[in-house]
C-alpha positions as a Markdown table, in Angstrom:
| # | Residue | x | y | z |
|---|---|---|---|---|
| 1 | Unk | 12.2 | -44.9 | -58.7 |
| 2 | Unk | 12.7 | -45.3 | -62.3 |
| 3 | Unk | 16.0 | -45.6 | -64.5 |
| 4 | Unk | 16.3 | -46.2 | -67.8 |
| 5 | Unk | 20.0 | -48.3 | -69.1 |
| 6 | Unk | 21.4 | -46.1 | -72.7 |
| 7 | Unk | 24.2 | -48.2 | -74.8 |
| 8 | Unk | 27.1 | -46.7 | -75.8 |
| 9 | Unk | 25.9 | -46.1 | -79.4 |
| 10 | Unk | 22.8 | -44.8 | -78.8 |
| 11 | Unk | 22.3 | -40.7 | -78.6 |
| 12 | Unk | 21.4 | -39.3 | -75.6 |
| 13 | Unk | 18.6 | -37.0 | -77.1 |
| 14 | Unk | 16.1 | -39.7 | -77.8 |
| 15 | Unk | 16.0 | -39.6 | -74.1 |
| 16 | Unk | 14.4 | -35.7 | -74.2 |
| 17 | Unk | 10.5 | -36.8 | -74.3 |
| 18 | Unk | 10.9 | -39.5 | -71.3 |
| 19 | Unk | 14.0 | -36.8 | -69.0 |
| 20 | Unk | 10.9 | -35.1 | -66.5 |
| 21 | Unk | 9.5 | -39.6 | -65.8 |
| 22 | Unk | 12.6 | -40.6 | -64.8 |
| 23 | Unk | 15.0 | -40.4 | -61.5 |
| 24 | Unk | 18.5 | -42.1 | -63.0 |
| 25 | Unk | 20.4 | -42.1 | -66.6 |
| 26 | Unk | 23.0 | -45.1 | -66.6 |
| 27 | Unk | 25.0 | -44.4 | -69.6 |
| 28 | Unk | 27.0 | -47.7 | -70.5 |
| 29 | Unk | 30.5 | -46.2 | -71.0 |
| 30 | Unk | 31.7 | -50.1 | -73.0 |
| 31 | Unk | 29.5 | -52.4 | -74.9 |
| 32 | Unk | 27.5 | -54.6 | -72.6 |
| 33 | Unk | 28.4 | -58.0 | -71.8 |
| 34 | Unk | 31.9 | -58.3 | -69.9 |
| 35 | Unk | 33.7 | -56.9 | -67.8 |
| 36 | Unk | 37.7 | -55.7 | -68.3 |
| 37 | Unk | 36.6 | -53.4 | -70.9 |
| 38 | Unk | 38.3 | -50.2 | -71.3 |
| 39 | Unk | 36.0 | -46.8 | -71.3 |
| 40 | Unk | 34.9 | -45.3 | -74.0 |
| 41 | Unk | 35.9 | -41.3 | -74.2 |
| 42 | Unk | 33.4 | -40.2 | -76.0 |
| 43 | Unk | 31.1 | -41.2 | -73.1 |
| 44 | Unk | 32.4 | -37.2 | -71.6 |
| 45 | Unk | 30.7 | -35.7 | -73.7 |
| 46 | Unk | 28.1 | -37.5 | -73.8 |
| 47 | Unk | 27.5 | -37.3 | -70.2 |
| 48 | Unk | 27.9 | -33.2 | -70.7 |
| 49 | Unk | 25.1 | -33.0 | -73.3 |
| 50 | Unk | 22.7 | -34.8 | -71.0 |
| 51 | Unk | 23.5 | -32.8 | -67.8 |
| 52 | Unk | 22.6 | -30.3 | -69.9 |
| 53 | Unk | 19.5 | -31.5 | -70.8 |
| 54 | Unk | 18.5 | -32.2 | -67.4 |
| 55 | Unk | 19.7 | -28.4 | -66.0 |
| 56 | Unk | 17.7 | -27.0 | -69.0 |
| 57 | Unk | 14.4 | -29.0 | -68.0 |
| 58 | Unk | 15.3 | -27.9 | -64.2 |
| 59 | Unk | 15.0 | -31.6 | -63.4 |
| 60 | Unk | 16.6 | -33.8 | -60.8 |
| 61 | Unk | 17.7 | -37.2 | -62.6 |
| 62 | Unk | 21.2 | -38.4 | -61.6 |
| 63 | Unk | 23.6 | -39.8 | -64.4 |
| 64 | Unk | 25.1 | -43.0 | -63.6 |
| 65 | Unk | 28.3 | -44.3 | -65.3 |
| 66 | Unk | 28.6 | -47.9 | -66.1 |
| 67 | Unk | 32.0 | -49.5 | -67.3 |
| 68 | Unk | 35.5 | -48.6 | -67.3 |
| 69 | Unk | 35.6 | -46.9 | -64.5 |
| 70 | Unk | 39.1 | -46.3 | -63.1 |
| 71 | Unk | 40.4 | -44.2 | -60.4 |
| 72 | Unk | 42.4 | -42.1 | -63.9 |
| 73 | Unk | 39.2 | -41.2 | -65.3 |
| 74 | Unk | 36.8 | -41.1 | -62.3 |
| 75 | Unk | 37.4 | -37.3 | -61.8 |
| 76 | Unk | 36.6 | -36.3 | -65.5 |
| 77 | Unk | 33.3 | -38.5 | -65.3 |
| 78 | Unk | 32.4 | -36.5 | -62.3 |
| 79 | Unk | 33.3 | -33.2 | -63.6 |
| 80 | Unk | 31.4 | -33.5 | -66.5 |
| 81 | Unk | 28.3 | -34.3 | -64.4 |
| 82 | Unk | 27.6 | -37.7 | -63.5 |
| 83 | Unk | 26.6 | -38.6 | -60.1 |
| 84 | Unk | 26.8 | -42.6 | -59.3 |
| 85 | Unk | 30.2 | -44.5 | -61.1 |
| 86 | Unk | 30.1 | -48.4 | -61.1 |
| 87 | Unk | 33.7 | -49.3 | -61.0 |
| 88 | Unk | 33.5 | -53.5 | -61.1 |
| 89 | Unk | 37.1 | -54.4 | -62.0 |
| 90 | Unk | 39.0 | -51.6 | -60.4 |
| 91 | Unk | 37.6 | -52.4 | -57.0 |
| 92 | Unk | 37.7 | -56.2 | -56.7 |
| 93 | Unk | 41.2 | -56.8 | -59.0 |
| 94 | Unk | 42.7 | -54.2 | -56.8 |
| 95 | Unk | 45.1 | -55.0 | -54.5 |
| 96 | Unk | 42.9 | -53.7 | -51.5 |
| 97 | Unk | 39.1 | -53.1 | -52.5 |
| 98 | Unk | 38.2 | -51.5 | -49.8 |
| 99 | Unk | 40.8 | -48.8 | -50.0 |
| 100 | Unk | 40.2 | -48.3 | -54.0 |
| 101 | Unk | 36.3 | -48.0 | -53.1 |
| 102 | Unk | 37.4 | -45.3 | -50.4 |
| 103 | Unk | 39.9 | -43.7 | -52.9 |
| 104 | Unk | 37.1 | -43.3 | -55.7 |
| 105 | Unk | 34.6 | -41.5 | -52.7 |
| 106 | Unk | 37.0 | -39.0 | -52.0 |
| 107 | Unk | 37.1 | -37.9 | -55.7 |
């Protein structure tokens, strides 16, 4: 399968001509580099505008969310249509991983 990695700053629409060759969308949701960085809101909509582009072109490309990731805003990611949420500092500097991992599948 084939994913393509989209930085916070850059639009989502320069990824129309390329939507139908791909499988996966990871929007970074902070600026690459380190961890502990808090997400940027602006990453909803965002992630609405290109699960819009994907219904529109009846495709089936999953939106993965990179960064930031908390069990506060892990509901609104989903709802707005992403499918796959990396969520590095919320599961290991949690007091018990496994149940923050279990707690963010159940959302």
């Amino acid at each position: 399968q084939a994913g393509v990695a989209v930085n916070p700053h850059t639009p989502v629409d320069s990824l129309i001509d390329i939507l139908a060759d791909i499988d996966l969308v990871c929007l970074m949701s902070v600026n690459p580099g380190f961890g502990g960085q808090s997400f940027i809101p602006n990453t909803i909509q965002k992630i609405k505008q290109l699960r819009k582009m994907i219904d529109e072109q009846s495709l089936n490309v999953k939106i993965e969310i990179d960064g930031g990731v908390t069990l506060d805003n892990a509901k609104s990611i989903i709802d707005a249509g992403a499918h796959v949420l990396v969520a590095g500092n919320t599961v290991f500097k949690s007091a018990d991983p496994k149940a923050t991992i279990a707690q963010l599948k159940a959302i």
